[in-house]
Structures are given as structure tokens and as C-alpha cells.
């Protein structure tokens, strides 16, 4: 089945079937990595514009490769070099990009809801590549894909999300995706970085790392933005690392075959030690590879692919 | 001009009247109120089935002139007011330049005389430039025509300054209107802090940001004996604080807006920037507390906080959008639809909250619909409904979250000092 939406603005707006369709579609997409010639004709003649209002290497490159491997024409707009620097509004920028013939607009923006504004303005398909602290749906999709690949299922798993939940779009998209697919989610971090009423999103909340890790199948470690300390949200990196840093010792609290995820880029030695990040339990690099496959699946399905009887790749 | 309102239900809590009465108006004044009045050579309006009430007052609006005449002018804003059933509006001082001098207040008074459709009651600034640092000249503001002082839009963060402002305002019997917001607690916020801010990933403004300042200002009013009016209370905690202060005998009053008794923060889902307002739309229990406060009289007035903004200021990222929504042309209907029809407020109480209450707070001479009184009257059809269509608004701005809603309570006529400031098209049966 295809997606029921013009855009991918968040996992909040997708139902379980749609999420599973994307994950299923990403499986054949990943096979392309093993090929000598990484090219599918799927999006030939389509144009994709990456509109990034925040610096990003990982996500932007991943989208760029996803588009290129499916033969789309891809161009990147970084806002410091565009007319945005001259004060052009987001709406106007979106209209301009559409006038240039874009079929896909991939947007990363520091403010929640910015992709929604673009999606309302243009006919092109808008893909949210991270909006403020709201959502980062393709990151959560690649996390789900990686969990399924490594552990074979998502339903019934115990997943801990650790770190700055308040400011994390990765956390929100993961919460939507994981709970819709039947996982038990616990969020964990200092009280100052837990958003109010987050339990109403269907998760357990704890400030104790030991409690969060106990018996967990998956731990998703969030990046700690070091500048939060200046805003008085926690006293020091040292104490944060002491209370919430994932070390080899802490990992022992989890299930023996625990899977450790990190959206990157990691502050090694702060939220996770290098030893843990590079251990066989961690899937940090596998996540990056899977990211391209999931984004290919999203672009393919948004372009109208995935209708009954169609073969993905 | 002589005007006869024939066969309407006159609801006037000031004079304990709720009867079918004819009202004769002449020379700007009410000449007679009687069971039957027959007069020759008078324009007669058949208002059978309609409700005739003392003119409504919106004690909290932003008319944007001087400074932002692209958003609203005194002319357009007062035309919107007349269309919304208001015979008078109190306009806030956060214009450019702000109303912090006698000259600025006199400008508004004279522009209102030249271009206004309803009475304009300027509110002067508490501090120079609304900067919260030095007191504005309240005596001069009073002489120029200010009915109250407020730094609305900006909280007076310095408690020492607020204390002195209250003491000083006492000398001129000016009420102090407090925009209660602890700017440190609300910093960076775009919506109410709670489940929906968490879900939408928008920075939140906690209820405590408002309540902390409501509590402080109540304490200062107790200390100084000033008349304190809290603008736009939006949380259950604020209502409770005002309730307890009134029980203790502190001279405090407060108002609530139609959006705070009609919408919850769930309305923000979808990121429609027309829902962005300060104080923000709160959660269901707050809305319920505001509605109860209006019903039991802890909240004295309904005021719109009419805040016009251009499309360019609103059609942007949610966090970048200007705070505020317009309300003059939907306020009465939201009150009728949300409070009167469900039985929370009687018509009598509605008139109390939208006319007599604001008049009392602002110290206006407001005798109601009695012979000899200035004829300030609103004629309402509470059972008529309409679809909110911003394209029909008299306001220059369109920023309302209520577009497309069906509301009850249409204004049939607004009479200001004996003159028809507004009459709804096609409302009078031909006779």
C-alpha cells in the first residue's frame, strides 16, 4: 500500500500500517548497497531540494544519496548562502523552490511546525528532516528499521530513550513510532530535561538511569547539547555524565543482547563512552546505512510508488 | 435625531429591569422607557424578539494608532467595535510612540473625536516607554483623558517600580491594569506549557508565569491600597488567587477573554499561528475555571484583547509569529454561544460582565437605560446565528482562530450617544 499523505511531516500522523509499509519497502532498498552500480531509475526526471536551515552533514548527505541513487536531480540550499539571509520568508522561499520545479522539498528547520507551513504552501511533497524539538521522522524510521533488523521485531520490546527528552525531536518521533508498533517505552533524563505530561504520549518516565535500563532490549542514547548547561538546565557535564552516561558497567543492567542506538553525532565520553559506542551491542554505523534505505523508501512511497502489485526495487 | 426602539426586551441589571419596553431617544439621551411609547416623526425600529441592553464596553483592545496603521486604525478599530456591539473601547498604550505622555493621549482622544465610531477610552502607560524603569506622568495622563494605566504587553518586572506605580496611581484614583507575566518564566515560550507543548515541540509558557505575578500584584495592591485590575486571566490558579484576594477585601478586579473561555491549547495542533496569543490558550481545566469564574462573578469583565496583526506577521513559523488575535467582532457571539446558551450566564450577568462591570472598573458614569442618561445602547438578537467570515470584518486585520465557526448572538444595532453607530444590514422588518 502507498502512503495516504502528500507529505511526511511526522510519525504522529502515520498509522501502524503506513510505518510498516515504509520499513518493508526499505528492505529491498538496502540491497542496493551491495550492488556495484548504486542506481535505480525510480525517480528519474524528479527534482528534490534539500532546504536546510540548520547545519547537518549526516541527514543532508543521507537524503542526497537517497535521491541520487533513485536518479532524482538533487540540489541543496544552505540558508547562509541563500536569499533567506536577505530576509526572505519561509513561505516565499518555499514558493520559489516550487517554481524551480521541485517535486520534493526536504526541510530541516530549527522551529517546530516549519515543514507544516511549507506543506500548506506548496503542492510538492514535503519531507521533515527535523523541525525544532518536534519531530525527526526519518531518524525514527531508521531506528525502527535497525531494531527490526537486529532483534527481529518491535512489538513487546522494552526500549529506553535516555538524555535531553525536552529538546529532542528524535525522542518524540521515536515515541510515536515505537508506541504505534507496540513497544514499551521509558524516557529517562534529568528532571529539567523531561517535558511536562510526556507520560500522556504513552511512555514511562524516570529520572533514574538504572531503572530505565533494567531489562531493556533497546537503549536509544540522545546527544547532549553542551550549551544547555549555560541555561541552567543541569549543573555540569561531569555530573550529567556521571548520572546518565552509558558506560560498560551500566550496559550490564540491560538484557544481554541489548541493542544500543545513538542518532549521532555523539559526544563520546559524555552521554556514551567510546567503548560502548563501538561495542558489538551498538549499531551506530549500521544506523547511518539504514538511514539511506529508509529515506529511499519514503521518497519512493511519496512519489506514488508502492501501489498494489508494484515492485519496489 | 429621534429614535424609538419598539417592543424589545430591555435587560438592564443596573436598574433591575428585564421587561418588554419601548425606549425613546432624543438629543443623544434616553427620553423615556415605558411599556408603550407612541411618538410622531420618530425613526422607529421594531426590535421585537431582540434584547436591548446598556451599551457594551470592551475594556481591552489594541487600536494600533499611532504607529501601526497597517494593522488597525482608530477609525477601523472603532468601526469593528460598533459592528461587535461595543459603544466604548479602552485602548492599550503599546502604540508607537506609546501612550506615556499627555500629548500622546491627547492625540488618541482627538483622532477618536475626528474618526471614531464609538467612544475611545485611552489607557496610559505605567512606565515611560513601557520599559518598566521610570514612572510615566500619571497626573498628566489622567488630565489628558486616560481612564487607567497599564504597560500591557509588557509586565512590570521590577516589584519596587510596580509598588510605587500603585501608590502614585492612588492619588488620581486610576486603576492599574496588570499584564501579569513573569518574563523569566515565560521567556522564549510560544504556547501553554503542558501536554500539547510537549507533543508539538513548542517552547512552553507555564501557568506559574502568570500566577506568580497575579499573586505579587495582589500583595502589592494590599500593601498600597491601589485599585488593581488583572488583565486577561487565563489559568485556574489566577482565578483562585483573585477569588481569595476579593474575600480578603483587596481592591482587585479582573477580566477574561472570549478565547480563553472558548479554546484550549489543543487548538495549536496544526501550528495555525492565529492560535498564538499571550497569555496562551490554556488546558481544559483552566478553561473550565475561567468559565466558572465568569459565572460566579470572580471575573468581573469579558474583554477581547483585540490584537490586530498583518498576514505577514502571522504567516510565518509559529515561534516567529506575533502574539495576539482580533476579537471585537466575535466577542459577544462567543459569550452568547459559549456562556449564555449553555446556561452558565444569564443575559443579565452577560450585560454585567460586558457593560456595567467594565464601566465600574474604569470609573465611568454609567446609569444604564433610564431617562436622562446618555443613550448608549446595544440591540442583540441572541438567537440569530452567523458564520464567522473574516472577509466581512471591519477590522483591517484577519487574525482570528474562529473563522468558519457558527456562532449565536448577532448585533442588530449599536447606539452611541443617541446615534446609530452600526445597524445590521436588513435587520429591521419593514413597516
XYZ file of C-alpha atoms in Angstrom:
744
model
C 0.000 0.000 0.000
C 1.056 3.580 -0.606
C 1.119 6.417 1.899
C -2.100 8.311 2.472
C -0.331 11.655 2.666
C 1.281 14.154 0.330
C 3.999 14.804 2.882
C 5.953 13.134 5.647
C 5.713 15.646 8.484
C 5.977 13.273 11.420
C 5.285 9.760 12.636
C 2.489 11.297 14.720
C 0.427 11.483 11.548
C 1.068 7.922 10.285
C -0.772 4.808 11.324
C 0.896 1.492 12.093
C 0.318 0.121 8.593
C 1.951 3.092 6.944
C 5.003 2.883 9.199
C 5.349 -0.838 8.491
C 4.968 -0.226 4.761
C 7.910 2.170 4.865
C 10.010 -0.293 6.858
C 9.109 -3.157 4.496
C 9.914 -1.025 1.464
C 13.298 -0.103 2.946
C 14.388 -3.765 2.973
C 14.852 -4.105 -0.822
C 16.177 -0.537 -0.907
C 19.017 -1.598 1.352
C 20.083 -4.301 -1.093
C 21.300 -1.604 -3.423
C 24.244 -1.115 -1.056
C 25.623 -4.463 -2.118
C 25.477 -3.604 -5.791
C 28.362 -2.299 -7.867
C 26.169 0.295 -9.553
C 24.042 2.029 -6.960
C 21.321 3.377 -9.206
C 17.597 2.846 -9.639
C 15.540 4.656 -12.269
C 12.622 5.190 -9.865
C 12.749 8.996 -9.548
C 14.213 9.846 -12.949
C 13.069 13.290 -14.000
C 12.070 14.266 -10.467
C 13.732 17.084 -8.615
C 14.486 17.101 -4.920
C 15.603 20.155 -2.986
C 17.250 19.919 0.412
C 16.390 23.092 2.304
C 18.467 23.138 5.470
C 18.109 25.948 7.984
C 20.345 24.133 10.445
C 23.768 22.674 9.900
C 23.641 18.958 9.166
C 26.046 16.612 7.460
C 24.617 13.236 8.261
C 20.940 13.758 7.478
C 21.508 16.010 4.476
C 24.018 13.670 2.861
C 21.762 10.719 3.571
C 18.802 12.375 1.819
C 21.061 13.486 -1.014
C 22.305 9.942 -1.625
C 18.800 8.516 -1.289
C 17.605 10.864 -4.017
C 20.620 10.329 -6.269
C 20.562 6.541 -6.072
C 16.994 6.693 -7.288
C 18.032 9.009 -10.151
C 16.389 12.191 -8.886
C 18.065 15.509 -9.572
C 19.144 16.767 -6.168
C 20.151 20.224 -5.114
C 21.000 21.642 -1.703
C 20.149 25.022 -0.274
C 22.018 26.078 2.810
C 20.388 29.148 4.246
C 23.520 31.170 4.893
C 24.151 31.360 1.137
C 20.562 31.882 0.003
C 18.237 34.857 -0.130
C 17.000 33.782 3.306
C 19.973 35.774 4.529
C 18.300 38.766 2.834
C 15.164 38.264 4.907
C 13.028 36.142 2.587
C 10.192 34.452 4.477
C 9.917 30.687 4.675
C 6.670 30.753 2.697
C 8.211 32.790 -0.061
C 11.284 30.564 -0.157
C 9.012 27.533 -0.465
C 7.087 29.076 -3.367
C 10.339 29.938 -5.109
C 11.642 26.387 -4.753
C 8.405 25.041 -6.159
C 8.594 27.477 -9.069
C 12.007 25.986 -9.822
C 10.251 22.680 -10.377
C 10.868 20.773 -7.145
C 8.840 17.598 -6.611
C 10.298 17.025 -3.149
C 11.303 19.558 -0.554
C 13.310 18.100 2.294
C 13.390 20.622 5.095
C 15.414 20.908 8.290
C 14.423 23.869 10.437
C 15.117 24.985 14.000
C 11.427 25.688 14.637
C 8.610 23.228 15.208
C 5.909 23.316 12.555
C 8.045 24.927 9.828
C 7.570 21.905 7.491
C 3.811 22.158 8.039
C 3.856 25.752 6.838
C 5.804 24.722 3.739
C 3.499 21.749 3.124
C 0.447 24.041 3.227
C 2.103 26.423 0.786
C 3.288 24.094 -1.989
C 1.997 21.120 -3.983
C 5.392 19.385 -3.796
C 5.879 16.584 -1.261
C 7.497 17.906 1.892
C 9.704 15.671 3.996
C 10.506 16.774 7.525
C 14.211 16.299 8.164
C 13.880 17.656 11.699
C 11.800 20.600 12.938
C 12.880 22.170 16.210
C 12.083 19.855 19.068
C 9.029 18.448 17.315
C 9.863 15.503 15.042
C 12.577 13.862 13.004
C 10.534 11.107 11.387
C 13.187 9.588 9.102
C 15.575 9.244 12.063
C 12.924 7.312 13.971
C 12.208 5.194 10.887
C 15.854 4.218 10.599
C 15.932 3.454 14.323
C 12.854 1.227 13.936
C 14.381 -0.426 10.880
C 17.621 -1.110 12.754
C 15.762 -2.573 15.733
C 13.756 -4.840 13.459
C 16.876 -5.887 11.571
C 18.803 -6.735 14.727
C 16.115 -8.076 17.028
C 13.558 -9.299 14.506
C 10.603 -7.456 15.953
C 9.432 -4.301 17.736
C 6.186 -5.432 19.349
C 6.675 -6.090 23.056
C 10.260 -4.818 23.262
C 11.353 -2.676 26.191
C 13.009 0.473 24.881
C 14.743 3.161 26.941
C 15.313 6.644 25.493
C 17.943 8.452 27.544
C 19.001 12.093 27.656
C 17.568 15.503 26.835
C 13.975 14.492 26.093
C 12.712 18.080 26.332
C 14.613 19.391 23.324
C 14.697 16.151 21.326
C 12.805 15.641 18.096
C 14.425 12.221 17.847
C 12.777 11.280 21.142
C 9.329 12.457 20.035
C 9.437 10.657 16.677
C 10.748 7.517 18.371
C 7.958 7.658 20.947
C 5.315 7.855 18.214
C 6.864 5.125 16.089
C 7.710 2.714 18.894
C 4.387 3.001 20.714
C 2.434 2.614 17.473
C 4.360 -0.580 16.758
C 3.722 -1.960 20.241
C 6.988 -1.387 22.114
C 7.120 -0.375 25.801
C 8.961 2.919 26.005
C 10.636 4.523 29.008
C 12.119 8.003 28.757
C 14.890 8.930 31.138
C 16.847 12.091 31.870
C 17.301 14.835 34.435
C 14.008 16.336 35.619
C 14.858 19.664 33.966
C 15.019 17.966 30.570
C 11.810 15.921 30.797
C 8.913 17.760 29.107
C 5.652 18.140 31.064
C 2.984 15.459 30.718
C 5.150 13.379 28.400
C 3.629 10.270 30.007
C 0.413 11.121 28.168
C 2.248 10.176 24.988
C 2.131 6.604 26.263
C 5.561 6.270 27.875
C 7.002 5.607 31.320
C 9.104 8.370 32.821
C 12.020 8.046 35.186
C 14.981 10.141 36.275
C 16.897 7.008 37.276
C 19.116 5.530 34.589
C 19.282 2.198 36.419
C 15.508 1.986 36.401
C 15.316 2.822 32.697
C 17.970 0.303 31.725
C 16.734 -2.591 33.852
C 15.794 -5.395 31.487
C 15.739 -3.193 28.403
C 16.038 -4.638 24.904
C 16.997 -1.356 23.270
C 18.648 1.816 24.591
C 18.490 4.926 22.426
C 21.038 7.429 23.724
C 20.389 11.046 22.779
C 23.016 13.634 22.048
C 23.519 16.097 24.882
C 23.689 19.663 23.595
C 26.514 21.083 25.645
C 25.082 24.619 25.579
C 22.085 23.550 27.721
C 24.347 23.796 30.762
C 24.573 27.568 30.328
C 20.786 27.853 30.535
C 20.807 26.346 33.997
C 19.225 23.056 32.957
C 21.931 20.943 34.563
C 24.935 21.862 36.680
C 27.834 20.346 34.753
C 28.787 17.906 32.028
C 30.661 15.988 34.704
C 27.538 15.404 36.761
C 25.440 14.658 33.669
C 27.953 12.104 32.527
C 28.097 10.607 35.999
C 24.288 10.269 36.257
C 23.293 9.499 32.664
C 26.397 8.483 30.719
C 26.139 4.993 29.242
C 29.195 3.007 30.318
C 30.110 -0.659 30.066
C 29.040 -1.100 33.684
C 25.628 0.472 33.072
C 25.045 -1.675 29.971
C 25.116 -4.740 32.257
C 21.728 -3.658 33.658
C 20.159 -4.264 30.247
C 19.253 -7.554 28.606
C 22.385 -9.453 27.465
C 21.598 -8.961 23.769
C 20.703 -5.278 24.193
C 20.832 -3.035 21.127
C 22.325 0.423 21.644
C 21.384 3.253 19.296
C 22.626 6.819 19.011
C 21.406 9.297 16.388
C 24.846 10.929 16.174
C 26.936 12.878 16.279
C 27.886 11.529 19.693
C 29.722 13.355 22.462
C 31.903 10.389 23.279
C 32.672 10.313 26.980
C 29.603 12.393 27.846
C 26.365 10.542 27.064
C 28.112 7.373 25.887
C 31.655 6.067 26.172
C 33.549 5.237 23.010
C 33.907 1.705 24.317
C 30.119 1.270 24.354
C 29.527 3.141 21.096
C 31.959 0.873 19.249
C 30.917 -2.336 21.014
C 29.060 -5.114 19.174
C 25.876 -4.118 21.034
C 25.890 -0.709 19.370
C 24.602 -0.124 15.864
C 25.737 3.454 15.316
C 27.206 2.840 11.842
C 24.504 0.415 10.789
C 22.000 3.181 11.611
C 23.689 5.507 9.125
C 23.492 2.927 6.325
C 19.884 2.128 7.156
C 19.086 5.838 7.070
C 19.695 5.990 3.334
C 17.496 2.927 2.727
C 14.635 4.328 4.824
C 14.811 7.703 3.091
C 14.768 5.974 -0.302
C 11.640 4.140 0.817
C 9.993 7.373 1.945
C 10.751 9.190 -1.312
C 9.572 6.201 -3.338
C 6.287 5.909 -1.461
C 5.618 9.652 -1.508
C 6.161 9.716 -5.273
C 3.238 7.346 -5.593
C 5.134 4.060 -5.517
C 4.010 1.071 -3.506
C 0.614 0.681 -5.088
C -0.683 -2.909 -5.075
C 1.270 -5.180 -7.410
C 4.203 -2.820 -7.800
C 7.704 -4.000 -7.018
C 9.782 -1.561 -5.065
C 13.286 -2.140 -6.338
C -32.318 62.698 15.699
C -35.142 60.924 17.452
C -35.152 57.152 17.674
C -37.755 54.775 19.059
C -36.852 51.182 19.915
C -40.164 49.388 19.918
C -41.091 46.123 21.560
C -37.639 44.911 22.679
C -36.749 43.059 25.838
C -34.806 45.559 27.910
C -32.212 43.843 30.092
C -30.544 46.349 32.397
C -29.010 44.903 35.572
C -28.013 48.382 36.768
C -31.683 49.241 37.114
C -33.000 45.773 37.839
C -35.001 45.752 34.640
C -35.864 42.745 32.483
C -39.140 43.601 30.749
C -40.526 44.390 27.325
C -40.163 48.137 26.991
C -40.150 50.843 24.365
C -37.186 53.198 24.524
C -37.341 56.737 23.146
C -34.079 58.502 22.399
C -33.674 62.174 21.654
C -30.784 64.615 21.631
C -28.335 61.870 22.462
C -30.196 60.910 25.605
C -32.786 58.442 26.720
C -36.027 60.393 26.914
C -38.403 57.705 28.080
C -38.562 53.997 28.923
C -42.116 52.733 29.040
C -44.403 49.799 28.318
C -45.772 51.591 25.262
C -44.494 54.760 23.705
C -46.108 56.258 20.640
C -44.347 59.188 19.118
C -44.726 61.107 15.878
C -41.925 61.941 13.486
C -39.540 59.459 15.005
C -37.483 56.789 13.314
C -38.968 53.636 14.753
C -37.007 50.403 14.922
C -39.066 47.299 15.588
C -36.906 45.306 17.966
C -39.448 42.655 18.896
C -37.646 39.419 19.781
C -34.416 41.267 20.352
C -32.664 42.267 23.535
C -31.962 45.912 24.331
C -29.079 46.387 26.762
C -26.816 49.119 28.118
C -24.065 49.595 25.551
C -21.255 47.049 25.730
C -17.742 48.126 26.685
C -14.586 46.293 25.630
C -12.071 47.386 28.211
C -9.035 45.832 26.498
C -8.276 46.468 22.838
C -5.299 47.471 20.709
C -6.141 50.089 18.100
C -2.527 50.324 16.804
C -2.762 54.054 16.005
C -0.324 55.740 16.165
C 2.386 53.566 14.651
C 0.859 50.518 13.039
C -1.941 51.898 10.917
C -1.440 48.964 8.532
C -2.812 46.658 11.238
C -5.616 48.862 12.577
C -6.580 52.500 12.936
C -8.797 54.245 15.412
C -11.320 54.530 12.575
C -11.281 50.855 11.557
C -10.959 49.550 15.095
C -13.923 51.547 16.341
C -15.934 50.517 13.273
C -15.170 46.905 14.221
C -16.203 47.745 17.777
C -19.553 49.158 16.643
C -20.104 46.104 14.473
C -19.373 43.947 17.506
C -21.914 45.797 19.655
C -19.481 47.944 21.643
C -20.243 51.575 22.385
C -16.876 52.143 24.029
C -13.409 50.606 23.978
C -10.413 51.096 26.233
C -7.286 51.124 24.071
C -3.924 49.972 25.360
C -0.856 52.214 25.328
C 1.587 49.957 23.431
C 1.436 52.051 20.285
C 4.406 53.718 18.622
C 5.036 56.125 20.231
C 3.425 54.634 23.340
C 0.753 56.499 25.291
C 3.180 57.548 28.008
C 2.732 61.318 27.688
C -0.201 63.693 27.837
C 0.450 64.611 24.207
C 0.159 61.014 23.054
C -3.092 60.500 24.957
C -4.475 63.767 23.591
C -3.629 62.595 20.071
C -5.740 59.464 20.559
C -8.577 61.474 22.076
C -8.601 63.905 19.178
C -8.265 61.215 16.488
C -11.149 59.381 18.118
C -13.233 62.550 18.045
C -12.443 63.038 14.337
C -12.652 59.455 13.079
C -14.064 57.223 15.794
C -17.377 55.413 15.562
C -17.600 54.632 19.269
C -16.207 56.147 22.423
C -12.466 55.620 22.896
C -11.056 55.460 26.414
C -7.267 55.629 26.329
C -5.198 53.685 28.829
C -1.936 55.425 29.665
C 1.401 53.753 30.315
C 2.620 52.853 33.796
C 6.243 53.488 32.870
C 7.984 55.657 30.298
C 8.353 53.813 27.013
C 6.680 50.795 28.677
C 10.233 49.988 29.717
C 9.403 49.150 33.308
C 12.013 51.510 34.741
C 10.653 55.044 35.341
C 7.078 56.071 36.149
C 5.148 57.880 33.433
C 3.395 61.107 34.448
C 0.115 59.658 35.643
C -1.336 63.049 36.634
C -0.779 64.408 33.148
C -2.118 61.197 31.587
C -5.246 61.493 33.722
C -5.792 65.129 32.734
C -5.367 64.213 29.049
C -8.128 61.629 29.348
C -6.572 58.321 30.415
C -9.010 56.108 32.331
C -6.385 53.698 33.679
C -2.688 52.927 33.438
C -1.058 49.756 32.149
C 2.143 48.556 30.490
C 0.039 45.942 28.693
C 2.086 43.630 26.526
C 4.985 44.114 28.895
C 4.968 43.012 32.516
C 6.363 45.455 35.086
C 9.028 43.043 36.270
C 10.520 45.305 38.938
C 8.356 44.868 42.037
C 9.640 48.123 43.532
C 8.533 50.100 40.476
C 5.139 48.383 40.491
C 4.695 49.267 44.151
C 5.454 52.931 43.501
C 3.222 52.960 40.406
C 0.343 51.711 42.549
C 0.948 54.243 45.298
C 1.188 57.023 42.758
C -1.909 55.969 40.805
C -3.934 56.147 44.035
C -3.546 59.937 44.019
C -5.505 60.133 40.789
C -7.862 57.252 41.506
C -6.546 55.493 38.398
C -6.872 51.739 38.255
C -3.673 49.852 37.451
C -4.189 47.198 34.793
C -1.635 44.455 35.250
C -0.356 42.330 32.401
C 0.650 39.536 34.766
C 3.604 37.634 33.368
C 6.923 36.695 34.890
C 9.121 37.271 31.861
C 11.836 34.959 33.174
C 9.417 32.058 33.467
C 7.768 32.735 30.116
C 10.984 33.521 28.210
C 11.047 32.024 24.733
C 7.617 30.431 25.145
C 5.188 30.219 22.251
C 2.232 28.371 23.787
C 0.921 26.981 27.073
C 3.313 24.593 28.778
C 1.748 21.175 29.088
C 0.940 18.052 27.138
C 0.352 19.908 23.887
C 3.602 21.905 24.020
C 5.387 18.621 24.689
C 3.642 16.928 21.788
C 4.098 19.806 19.358
C 7.675 20.522 20.390
C 6.966 24.184 21.026
C 8.553 26.019 23.957
C 6.021 26.407 26.739
C 4.784 29.198 28.984
C 3.839 27.715 32.367
C 0.705 28.802 34.215
C 3.019 29.835 37.045
C 4.438 32.637 34.862
C 1.039 34.332 35.111
C 0.099 33.253 38.620
C 3.365 34.387 40.204
C 2.681 37.933 39.014
C -1.024 37.857 39.870
C -0.002 36.895 43.394
C 2.667 39.610 43.557
C 0.344 42.323 42.313
C -2.402 41.298 44.724
C 0.103 41.571 47.569
C 1.199 44.986 46.332
C -2.416 46.142 45.988
C -2.950 45.073 49.599
C 0.162 46.986 50.606
C -0.676 50.173 48.716
C -4.475 50.255 48.654
C -4.407 50.734 44.886
C -7.226 49.632 42.599
C -5.768 46.663 40.766
C -7.267 45.127 37.648
C -5.737 41.927 36.293
C -5.927 41.734 32.511
C -6.777 38.519 30.671
C -6.667 35.925 33.466
C -6.207 32.557 31.821
C -5.426 29.963 34.487
C -7.315 28.220 37.263
C -4.627 29.420 39.675
C -5.127 33.080 38.733
C -8.879 32.823 39.206
C -8.306 31.237 42.606
C -5.851 33.959 43.652
C -8.319 36.694 42.694
C -11.134 34.866 44.474
C -9.166 34.725 47.724
C -7.998 38.330 47.419
C -11.569 39.523 46.958
C -12.636 37.529 50.016
C -9.928 39.319 51.983
C -11.188 42.676 50.750
C -8.327 43.620 48.423
C -9.463 46.093 45.749
C -8.881 43.748 42.831
C -10.912 43.068 39.707
C -10.132 41.006 36.639
C -11.184 40.239 33.110
C -11.146 37.174 30.843
C -11.111 36.960 27.070
C -13.503 35.008 24.869
C -10.632 32.909 23.503
C -9.609 31.860 26.996
C -13.103 30.610 27.781
C -13.658 29.099 24.309
C -10.448 27.330 23.252
C -7.858 25.018 24.795
C -4.206 24.650 23.830
C -5.191 21.688 21.679
C -6.189 24.320 19.096
C -2.472 24.883 18.456
C -2.071 21.418 16.875
C -1.588 22.116 13.175
C 0.505 25.177 14.029
C -2.132 27.729 12.994
C -0.459 30.932 14.162
C -3.867 32.544 14.676
C -3.939 30.492 17.877
C -0.762 32.175 19.165
C -1.690 34.624 21.878
C -0.326 35.909 25.172
C -1.294 34.677 27.698
C -1.526 31.457 25.696
C -4.568 29.240 25.240
C -4.541 27.008 28.311
C -5.637 23.477 29.123
C -9.196 22.241 29.678
C -9.187 22.636 33.483
C -8.084 26.270 33.136
C -10.820 26.978 30.591
C -13.321 25.427 32.969
C -12.075 27.580 35.876
C -12.340 30.748 33.784
C -15.895 29.839 32.795
C -16.820 29.197 36.424
C -15.158 32.462 37.459
C -17.248 34.341 34.926
C -20.401 32.626 36.145
C -19.818 33.301 39.854
C -18.521 36.835 39.346
C -14.913 36.405 40.492
C -14.147 37.540 36.956
C -15.757 40.957 36.578
C -15.469 41.559 32.872
C -15.207 39.989 29.448
C -12.654 41.814 27.301
C -11.386 40.782 23.894
C -7.703 41.817 23.973
C -8.329 42.633 20.296
C -4.801 42.486 18.863
C -4.654 43.073 15.115
C -1.702 41.740 13.115
C -0.961 41.636 9.411
C -0.847 38.417 7.410
C 2.916 38.890 7.048
C 3.347 38.852 10.817
C 1.268 35.704 11.134
C 2.070 33.558 8.069
C 5.459 32.538 9.428
C 6.964 29.870 11.660
C 4.886 29.507 14.859
C 7.678 30.652 17.135
C 8.301 33.733 14.984
C 4.648 34.766 14.680
C 3.329 37.758 16.581
C 1.212 37.096 19.667
C -2.429 38.147 19.539
C -5.784 37.682 17.878
C -8.594 40.044 16.981
C -11.834 39.788 18.896
C -14.070 42.848 18.661
C -16.370 41.304 16.067
C -16.666 37.858 17.669
C -16.526 38.640 21.386
C -20.254 38.996 22.082
C -21.172 35.991 19.963
C -18.571 33.811 21.666
C -20.005 34.851 25.032
C -23.575 34.168 23.936
C -22.628 30.863 22.317
C -20.220 29.637 24.963
C -21.688 31.057 28.173
C -25.298 32.171 27.800
C -26.735 29.413 25.629
C -25.267 26.580 27.737
C -26.808 28.270 30.791
C -23.615 29.381 32.545
C -24.534 33.053 32.402
C -27.932 34.742 32.329
C -28.384 37.634 29.924
C -28.373 39.852 32.981
C -24.955 38.551 34.006
C -23.699 38.855 30.447
C -24.584 42.557 30.459
C -22.946 42.876 33.857
C -19.663 41.383 32.534
C -19.705 43.245 29.219
C -21.101 46.638 30.209
C -21.713 47.508 33.857
C -18.619 45.664 35.153
C -16.120 47.336 32.815
C -17.804 50.725 33.427
C -17.439 50.311 37.180
C -13.777 49.271 36.914
C -12.952 52.233 34.687
C -14.976 54.641 36.841
C -17.388 55.668 34.093
C -20.719 57.360 34.737
C -22.924 54.502 33.517
C -26.520 54.852 34.624
C -27.977 52.305 32.194
C -31.172 52.723 30.209
C -33.002 55.344 32.250
C -34.477 58.715 31.276
C -31.830 61.405 31.242
C -28.924 59.043 30.686
C -26.718 59.288 27.609
C -28.177 56.807 25.114
C -25.507 54.115 24.851
C -27.391 51.005 23.865
C -26.726 47.692 22.154
C -29.503 45.716 20.475
C -28.784 41.994 20.288
C -30.520 39.099 18.593
C -29.298 36.260 20.822
C -30.964 33.519 18.794
C -29.671 34.538 15.372
C -26.595 32.689 14.178
C -23.920 33.511 11.647
C -20.782 32.020 10.169
C -17.596 33.837 11.183
C -16.149 35.189 7.953
C -13.051 37.357 8.449
C -13.571 38.830 4.964
C -16.610 40.644 6.364
C -14.753 42.157 9.308
C -14.469 45.908 9.622
C -11.101 45.416 11.287
C -8.122 45.846 8.969
C -6.747 42.555 10.257
C -7.958 38.976 9.865
C -6.107 37.087 12.578
C -8.851 35.088 14.241
C -8.855 31.379 15.086
C -12.650 31.348 14.864
C -13.018 31.642 11.076
C -15.678 29.271 9.786
C -17.348 28.790 13.165
C -21.112 29.129 13.516
C -21.889 31.419 16.431
C -25.087 32.669 18.018
C -25.747 36.244 19.082
C -25.888 38.837 16.336
C -25.648 42.540 16.888
C -28.683 44.300 15.431
C -27.694 47.839 16.345
C -25.143 49.815 18.301
C -26.269 53.208 19.522
C -23.577 55.610 20.744
C -24.770 58.807 22.434
C -28.110 58.516 20.669
C -26.687 57.881 17.201
C -26.740 54.615 15.274
C -23.062 53.713 15.086
C -23.987 50.400 13.490
C -27.123 48.738 12.232
C -27.041 45.240 10.778
C -27.999 45.151 7.101
C -31.613 44.115 6.554
C -32.295 43.671 10.243
C -35.411 45.808 10.592
C -38.777 44.479 9.428
C -40.252 46.992 7.011
C -43.299 48.617 8.469
